[in-house]
Amino acid sequence: MALVTLLTDFGNSDHYVAELKGAILTCASGATLVDITHLVPPGDVAAGAYILGRAWHRFPAGTVHLAVVDPGVGTARAALAFSAHGHFFVGPDNGLFTRVLHDTAVQVVTLPTPRGAAPTFHGRDLFGPAAAALAAGHALGSLGEPLTGIPVRLAAPPPHYEGKTVVGAVIYVDRFGTLVTNLTAEEVPPYARLVVEDVDLGPLRSTFGDVPTGGLLAFLGSGGEVEIAVRDGSAARRLGLGVGGRVRARLG
Amino acid sequence: MALVTLLTDFGNSDHYVAELKGAILTCASGATLVDITHLVPPGDVAAGAYILGRAWHRFPAGTVHLAVVDPGVGTARAALAFSAHGHFFVGPDNGLFTRVLHDTAVQVVTLPTPRGAAPTFHGRDLFGPAAAALAAGHALGSLGEPLTGIPVRLAAPPPHYEGKTVVGAVIYVDRFGTLVTNLTAEEVPPYARLVVEDVDLGPLRSTFGDVPTGGLLAFLGSGGEVEIAVRDGSAARRLGLGVGGRVRARLG
Amino acid sequence: MALVTLLTDFGNSDHYVAELKGAILTCASGATLVDITHLVPPGDVAAGAYILGRAWHRFPAGTVHLAVVDPGVGTARAALAFSAHGHFFVGPDNGLFTRVLHDTAVQVVTLPTPRGAAPTFHGRDLFGPAAAALAAGHALGSLGEPLTGIPVRLAAPPPHYEGKTVVGAVIYVDRFGTLVTNLTAEEVPPYARLVVEDVDLGPLRSTFGDVPTGGLLAFLGSGGEVEIAVRDGSAARRLGLGVGGRVRARLG
C-alpha cells in the first residue's frame, strides 16, 4: 500500500483536511498519509507549485501526491491524475503541477466528477477518492479518459541579462522570511556579487554562520536556487521584498 | 488495530499533542493516529463540536474519535466513552459530542480518573489511555460504569420564521472567513434570496466561480448547510459577522 | 520498525518538513513518524529543549527522537546521535538535548556530514538519514565516531532563596499564555503563597476550575513544575511576563 502525500490550502484549523483523510482511508485503509502542508496561502497556486516541486521527489517511487489548491473548484477546469518519474499525482489542472511536468512526458487522465460531489469540495469527493484508488493499486487508466492537450503550466520567466548583470526574481518566501529566487549556480558563479535594492550582499556564502547575527547573506539554497536571508532574521522584512521582487547578480 | 482521530485545543506549538500521542502509542502501539485539528480556539466547545460533527463520519466504522476541548478539566464534569453509529468516542461530558449524539441512542460509560492523573491534563492521563484501550480492542463496558442520565448537549436554536423570511444564524467561521449557517436546503429553496445585514446575495449559487473575484455568494456547503463566502476573500471580514450573526432567506 | 518523532523549527507552511519526512521514509519505509512540533520559535534552542524534555519519555522505549533547532547549521558544531534511557536521539550539539542528558550517562557518536549535504539543511541530508538508519535497526556505533568530551548543555540556574522566599523563573510559555517555571513541589509546599510582580496568587490550586473565569492561579503542572495561568485567558499577557520573568514563593 502506497504513501499518499497531501498538499492543500485547507488550513489546519478546520475539518477539511480530516474529511479528506477520512475519505482516503475509507477507500484505502492501509495507506500511509504524510502532510506536505495545508498552509498554502488560500488560492495561491504558484506557492503550491513551488512547495510541491521541492517535496515530491524526496519520497520513494510509487508515492501518490495529492495536491489541491483549487480556486476554480466546481468550474470547468479539468481534474487530473497522472504518472511521472515513477510517482503519481492527483489534482486540478491549473498549473499546480508546473514544476513536476517541466521536464517529462507523462500519461494524464481527466477524472470525472462523481455524482453528488460537493461543488466546493472536490478535494474530499473527487481528488481524495482518486488518490486512494491509486494508493490501493488501481491502474491510472481506469480512473478516467486520457487528457486531450497538455496540462496547464504557470509561466515562469527565466532570469535575463542586462549587460554584465543577471536579473532574477523572488519566486517564493518561506516561513523565516528567506527569499528564494529563480537564479541558480548556472547563472551565479562564485565571483558574482548579489545585489538587492542597491544593497550589495557580496558573493554567495555557504551557510548562515558565515555572517554575523542580523547580517544579510546570499547562498545556494537546499533546492539549488540562490536564496537571500538574514541570519536569525527575515530578509523579506528587512528588504521589503516579496514574490516578484528583483535580485541581481553582478558578474563584472 | 483501529484508527484513532484526535481533536483538541492543545495547539501545534507545544508538547501537549505529542504527550497525548506518546501515551496512546505506548498503550496501543499499532494504532494509526490522524489529527482532525488541534487548533480549536481554546475552550471553544461549540467550535470543537462543529468540527467533530463534520469529520467523524468520513472515517471507517470502528474508528476511535478522541476529542478534548475541556475547560472544566479536573472538575466534577464526567469523562465519557461511548459507541455510536459503529464508531467510538472519548472525551469530556460538556457538549463536545452534541452533533454525534443528536440522532442516536448510545451506550455511554463514565471513565474513572486514574490515580496520579494530572488535574490539568486529562487528555494525556485519562482520555488518551481510554482511546488506546478501545483501539487495542478492549470492550467499552470494561472502561467504566454506565452513565446515569444522558450526556450534555449544547443548545442549538433552529432557524425561525418572520413572515416570509427564514432567519438563521452563523454557527461556524472557517479559515477562509466563510460563514457556515444553520440553514439547510430544507429551509432555503432555489427561489429564495439570501440577505445578510441588508446585503442581498441573491439565490444560492453552485460554487465560487459563479461570482466574480471579490464577489459575495451564498451556496449549499459541503456539509449540507448554507454558507456565505467571498470568492478569493473573507465573508467574515467583509460583513463583520461571526458566530451568532443573523442570516436571512427571503422566500417571497 | 521504530517510531520516529520529529521536533524542529521548520514551521508547517513550507516544504522543509516534507523533505525531511521523504528522506526518512526513503531510507526507512516502514517507520511511523510522529510530529512533536515544527513550530519551535526559529532558532530557540531553549524552547526546543523544553518541549523535547516534556515529550520524549511519553513514547515507548526504542523510539528515535529527531530534533533539529539548529541556528549553527553548516558550521563546526557537532552532529550527534545517542542512546539514553532506552531511546535514541539525533540532532545538533547545541544544548537541544539538555533535558534528556541531565541525569544519565550515554553513548554518543558524532555524525559525519554526507558528501553533497546542503550546508543549510542538515535536517534533510544528515540528521534525517541518521534517524532513519536507527529506525531501520542499524547500530548506533555504525553511524559515526564516539564523541570526545560531553554534549553541550544549556545553563539552567536553579531557584534561589531570599530569606523566606524562593525565587524561581519562567522557563517556557505555552500556547495558552501559561507560564511554566523552574519551581517544583520540592520548593513550593502547600502552605506557600505564589507571588508574581506584586500580585499574590495564593497557594497552589489543583485545576483551573478552582478560580473564577479570568482568575489567576498557580498550580503544579502536568510536567511537575509550578505553572501560572489565567482561567480561560493568558497569564503571559495579563502579567506581561515571559521567559526569564521572576516568580516567588513565600514560605512564611
mmCIF file of C-alpha atoms in Angstrom, chain B residues 74-248:
data_model
loop_
_atom_site.group_PDB
_atom_site.id
_atom_site.type_symbol
_atom_site.label_atom_id
_atom_site.label_comp_id
_atom_site.label_asym_id
_atom_site.label_seq_id
_atom_site.Cartn_x
_atom_site.Cartn_y
_atom_site.Cartn_z
ATOM 1 C CA GLY B 74 -10.147 18.289 36.718
ATOM 2 C CA THR B 75 -13.589 19.388 37.963
ATOM 3 C CA ALA B 76 -16.663 17.250 38.544
ATOM 4 C CA ARG B 77 -17.680 17.099 34.855
ATOM 5 C CA ALA B 78 -17.837 13.465 33.757
ATOM 6 C CA ALA B 79 -15.374 11.796 31.402
ATOM 7 C CA LEU B 80 -17.127 9.755 28.722
ATOM 8 C CA ALA B 81 -16.559 6.929 26.300
ATOM 9 C CA PHE B 82 -19.332 5.727 24.045
ATOM 10 C CA SER B 83 -20.154 3.912 20.880
ATOM 11 C CA ALA B 84 -22.458 5.402 18.255
ATOM 12 C CA HIS B 85 -23.056 4.665 14.574
ATOM 13 C CA GLY B 86 -20.364 1.970 14.739
ATOM 14 C CA HIS B 87 -17.695 4.458 15.875
ATOM 15 C CA PHE B 88 -16.189 5.060 19.314
ATOM 16 C CA PHE B 89 -15.910 8.443 21.025
ATOM 17 C CA VAL B 90 -13.916 9.520 24.069
ATOM 18 C CA GLY B 91 -13.892 12.930 25.767
ATOM 19 C CA PRO B 92 -15.372 15.219 28.407
ATOM 20 C CA ASP B 93 -19.126 15.464 29.036
ATOM 21 C CA ASN B 94 -19.525 19.122 28.150
ATOM 22 C CA GLY B 95 -21.426 19.183 24.871
ATOM 23 C CA LEU B 96 -18.497 18.368 22.593
ATOM 24 C CA PHE B 97 -20.428 15.378 21.253
ATOM 25 C CA THR B 98 -23.691 17.227 20.616
ATOM 26 C CA ARG B 99 -23.538 16.675 16.856
ATOM 27 C CA VAL B 100 -22.717 12.987 17.220
ATOM 28 C CA LEU B 101 -25.461 12.277 19.707
ATOM 29 C CA HIS B 102 -28.326 14.246 18.211
ATOM 30 C CA ASP B 103 -29.892 11.356 16.379
ATOM 31 C CA THR B 104 -28.876 8.176 18.042
ATOM 32 C CA ALA B 105 -29.245 6.068 21.147
ATOM 33 C CA VAL B 106 -25.913 5.089 22.561
ATOM 34 C CA GLN B 107 -24.171 3.110 25.244
ATOM 35 C CA VAL B 108 -22.174 5.529 27.386
ATOM 36 C CA VAL B 109 -19.706 4.808 30.174
ATOM 37 C CA THR B 110 -18.060 7.256 32.552
ATOM 38 C CA LEU B 111 -14.310 6.901 32.856
ATOM 39 C CA PRO B 112 -12.708 6.909 36.296
ATOM 40 C CA THR B 113 -9.799 9.318 36.845
ATOM 41 C CA PRO B 114 -6.633 7.224 37.074
ATOM 42 C CA ARG B 115 -4.614 7.596 40.268
ATOM 43 C CA GLY B 116 -1.898 10.170 39.667
ATOM 44 C CA ALA B 117 -3.584 11.793 36.680
ATOM 45 C CA ALA B 118 -2.581 15.454 36.323
ATOM 46 C CA PRO B 119 -5.704 17.509 37.162
ATOM 47 C CA THR B 120 -4.959 19.813 34.215
ATOM 48 C CA PHE B 121 -4.115 17.172 31.616
ATOM 49 C CA HIS B 122 -6.796 14.504 31.445
ATOM 50 C CA GLY B 123 -6.129 14.286 27.704
ATOM 51 C CA ARG B 124 -2.845 12.559 28.378
ATOM 52 C CA ASP B 125 -3.677 10.716 31.578
ATOM 53 C CA LEU B 126 -7.336 9.738 31.219
ATOM 54 C CA PHE B 127 -8.820 10.170 27.734
ATOM 55 C CA GLY B 128 -5.716 9.078 25.802
ATOM 56 C CA PRO B 129 -5.350 5.758 27.623
ATOM 57 C CA ALA B 130 -9.108 5.122 27.250
ATOM 58 C CA ALA B 131 -8.931 5.740 23.498
ATOM 59 C CA ALA B 132 -5.892 3.469 23.314
ATOM 60 C CA ALA B 133 -7.765 0.719 25.174
ATOM 61 C CA LEU B 134 -10.613 0.913 22.651
ATOM 62 C CA ALA B 135 -8.131 0.940 19.760
ATOM 63 C CA ALA B 136 -6.500 -2.149 21.213
ATOM 64 C CA GLY B 137 -9.855 -3.917 21.240
ATOM 65 C CA HIS B 138 -10.909 -3.684 24.869
ATOM 66 C CA ALA B 139 -14.660 -3.709 25.394
ATOM 67 C CA LEU B 140 -16.318 -0.357 26.033
ATOM 68 C CA GLY B 141 -18.038 -1.768 29.109
ATOM 69 C CA SER B 142 -14.696 -2.634 30.663
ATOM 70 C CA LEU B 143 -13.601 1.002 30.769
ATOM 71 C CA GLY B 144 -16.086 2.358 33.288
ATOM 72 C CA GLU B 145 -19.554 2.407 34.754
ATOM 73 C CA PRO B 146 -22.666 3.153 32.675
ATOM 74 C CA LEU B 147 -23.543 6.850 32.680
ATOM 75 C CA THR B 148 -26.633 7.739 34.693
ATOM 76 C CA GLY B 149 -28.676 10.229 32.712
ATOM 77 C CA ILE B 150 -27.708 11.485 29.307
ATOM 78 C CA PRO B 151 -24.640 13.333 28.020
ATOM 79 C CA VAL B 152 -24.606 17.125 27.967
ATOM 80 C CA ARG B 153 -25.781 18.651 24.679
ATOM 81 C CA LEU B 154 -25.300 22.227 23.535
ATOM 82 C CA ALA B 155 -28.451 24.190 22.811
ATOM 83 C CA ALA B 156 -28.801 24.756 19.068
ATOM 84 C CA PRO B 157 -31.775 27.033 18.354
ATOM 85 C CA PRO B 158 -33.193 26.145 14.932
ATOM 86 C CA PRO B 159 -33.959 28.805 12.303
ATOM 87 C CA HIS B 160 -37.282 30.611 12.832
ATOM 88 C CA TYR B 161 -39.741 32.318 10.514
ATOM 89 C CA GLU B 162 -40.568 36.034 10.418
ATOM 90 C CA GLY B 163 -43.360 36.269 7.875
ATOM 91 C CA LYS B 164 -41.959 35.129 4.537
ATOM 92 C CA THR B 165 -38.387 35.194 5.814
ATOM 93 C CA VAL B 166 -36.416 32.393 7.458
ATOM 94 C CA VAL B 167 -33.941 33.696 9.996
ATOM 95 C CA GLY B 168 -30.875 31.550 10.650
ATOM 96 C CA ALA B 169 -27.579 32.119 12.384
ATOM 97 C CA VAL B 170 -23.872 31.680 11.734
ATOM 98 C CA ILE B 171 -22.685 28.617 13.624
ATOM 99 C CA TYR B 172 -19.049 28.404 12.492
ATOM 100 C CA VAL B 173 -16.463 30.510 10.695
ATOM 101 C CA ASP B 174 -13.719 28.689 8.839
ATOM 102 C CA ARG B 175 -10.116 29.576 7.968
ATOM 103 C CA PHE B 176 -11.198 31.352 4.812
ATOM 104 C CA GLY B 177 -13.666 33.566 6.656
ATOM 105 C CA THR B 178 -16.556 31.605 5.196
ATOM 106 C CA LEU B 179 -19.677 31.740 7.370
ATOM 107 C CA VAL B 180 -21.430 28.429 7.961
ATOM 108 C CA THR B 181 -25.088 28.797 8.984
ATOM 109 C CA ASN B 182 -27.749 26.584 10.488
ATOM 110 C CA LEU B 183 -29.868 26.968 7.345
ATOM 111 C CA THR B 184 -30.165 23.978 5.028
ATOM 112 C CA ALA B 185 -31.719 23.182 1.656
ATOM 113 C CA GLU B 186 -34.898 22.345 3.553
ATOM 114 C CA GLU B 187 -35.454 25.984 4.546
ATOM 115 C CA VAL B 188 -33.817 27.615 1.543
ATOM 116 C CA PRO B 189 -35.398 26.652 -1.781
ATOM 117 C CA PRO B 190 -33.774 27.662 -5.093
ATOM 118 C CA TYR B 191 -36.034 30.732 -5.456
ATOM 119 C CA ALA B 192 -35.097 32.178 -2.050
ATOM 120 C CA ARG B 193 -32.785 35.202 -1.789
ATOM 121 C CA LEU B 194 -30.160 35.289 0.929
ATOM 122 C CA VAL B 195 -29.770 38.548 2.840
ATOM 123 C CA VAL B 196 -27.102 39.435 5.392
ATOM 124 C CA GLU B 197 -27.047 42.833 7.088
ATOM 125 C CA ASP B 198 -29.106 44.426 4.287
ATOM 126 C CA VAL B 199 -26.795 42.978 1.639
ATOM 127 C CA ASP B 200 -28.746 40.911 -0.890
ATOM 128 C CA LEU B 201 -26.649 37.950 -2.010
ATOM 129 C CA GLY B 202 -29.205 36.612 -4.452
ATOM 130 C CA PRO B 203 -30.118 32.947 -4.644
ATOM 131 C CA LEU B 204 -27.902 30.013 -3.758
ATOM 132 C CA ARG B 205 -25.008 29.553 -6.181
ATOM 133 C CA SER B 206 -23.231 26.344 -7.005
ATOM 134 C CA THR B 207 -19.599 27.321 -6.493
ATOM 135 C CA PHE B 208 -17.180 30.246 -6.123
ATOM 136 C CA GLY B 209 -16.685 30.600 -9.874
ATOM 137 C CA ASP B 210 -20.332 31.692 -10.197
ATOM 138 C CA VAL B 211 -19.432 35.191 -8.976
ATOM 139 C CA PRO B 212 -16.535 37.468 -9.922
ATOM 140 C CA THR B 213 -13.402 37.641 -7.776
ATOM 141 C CA GLY B 214 -14.250 39.562 -4.611
ATOM 142 C CA GLY B 215 -17.947 38.821 -5.002
ATOM 143 C CA LEU B 216 -20.190 37.661 -2.158
ATOM 144 C CA LEU B 217 -22.111 34.438 -2.602
ATOM 145 C CA ALA B 218 -24.306 32.012 -0.716
ATOM 146 C CA PHE B 219 -24.146 28.326 -1.536
ATOM 147 C CA LEU B 220 -25.013 24.943 -0.156
ATOM 148 C CA GLY B 221 -21.764 23.934 1.513
ATOM 149 C CA SER B 222 -20.046 20.573 1.576
ATOM 150 C CA GLY B 223 -21.622 19.811 4.953
ATOM 151 C CA GLY B 224 -25.167 20.450 3.742
ATOM 152 C CA GLU B 225 -25.522 23.892 5.333
ATOM 153 C CA VAL B 226 -25.946 27.260 3.648
ATOM 154 C CA GLU B 227 -22.613 29.086 3.662
ATOM 155 C CA ILE B 228 -21.737 32.706 2.898
ATOM 156 C CA ALA B 229 -18.378 33.371 1.254
ATOM 157 C CA VAL B 230 -16.396 35.930 -0.691
ATOM 158 C CA ARG B 231 -14.657 34.492 -3.749
ATOM 159 C CA ASP B 232 -10.916 34.683 -3.010
ATOM 160 C CA GLY B 233 -11.699 36.640 0.148
ATOM 161 C CA SER B 234 -13.256 36.588 3.630
ATOM 162 C CA ALA B 235 -17.007 36.994 4.195
ATOM 163 C CA ALA B 236 -16.430 37.320 7.944
ATOM 164 C CA ARG B 237 -14.240 40.381 7.369
ATOM 165 C CA ARG B 238 -16.371 41.832 4.576
ATOM 166 C CA LEU B 239 -19.603 41.552 6.537
ATOM 167 C CA GLY B 240 -18.161 41.973 10.010
ATOM 168 C CA LEU B 241 -20.022 38.843 11.045
ATOM 169 C CA GLY B 242 -19.166 35.964 13.358
ATOM 170 C CA VAL B 243 -20.836 33.097 15.199
ATOM 171 C CA GLY B 244 -24.370 34.104 16.154
ATOM 172 C CA GLY B 245 -24.730 36.618 13.330
ATOM 173 C CA ARG B 246 -28.115 36.604 11.559
ATOM 174 C CA VAL B 247 -28.590 35.306 8.019
ATOM 175 C CA ARG B 248 -31.993 35.675 6.332
#
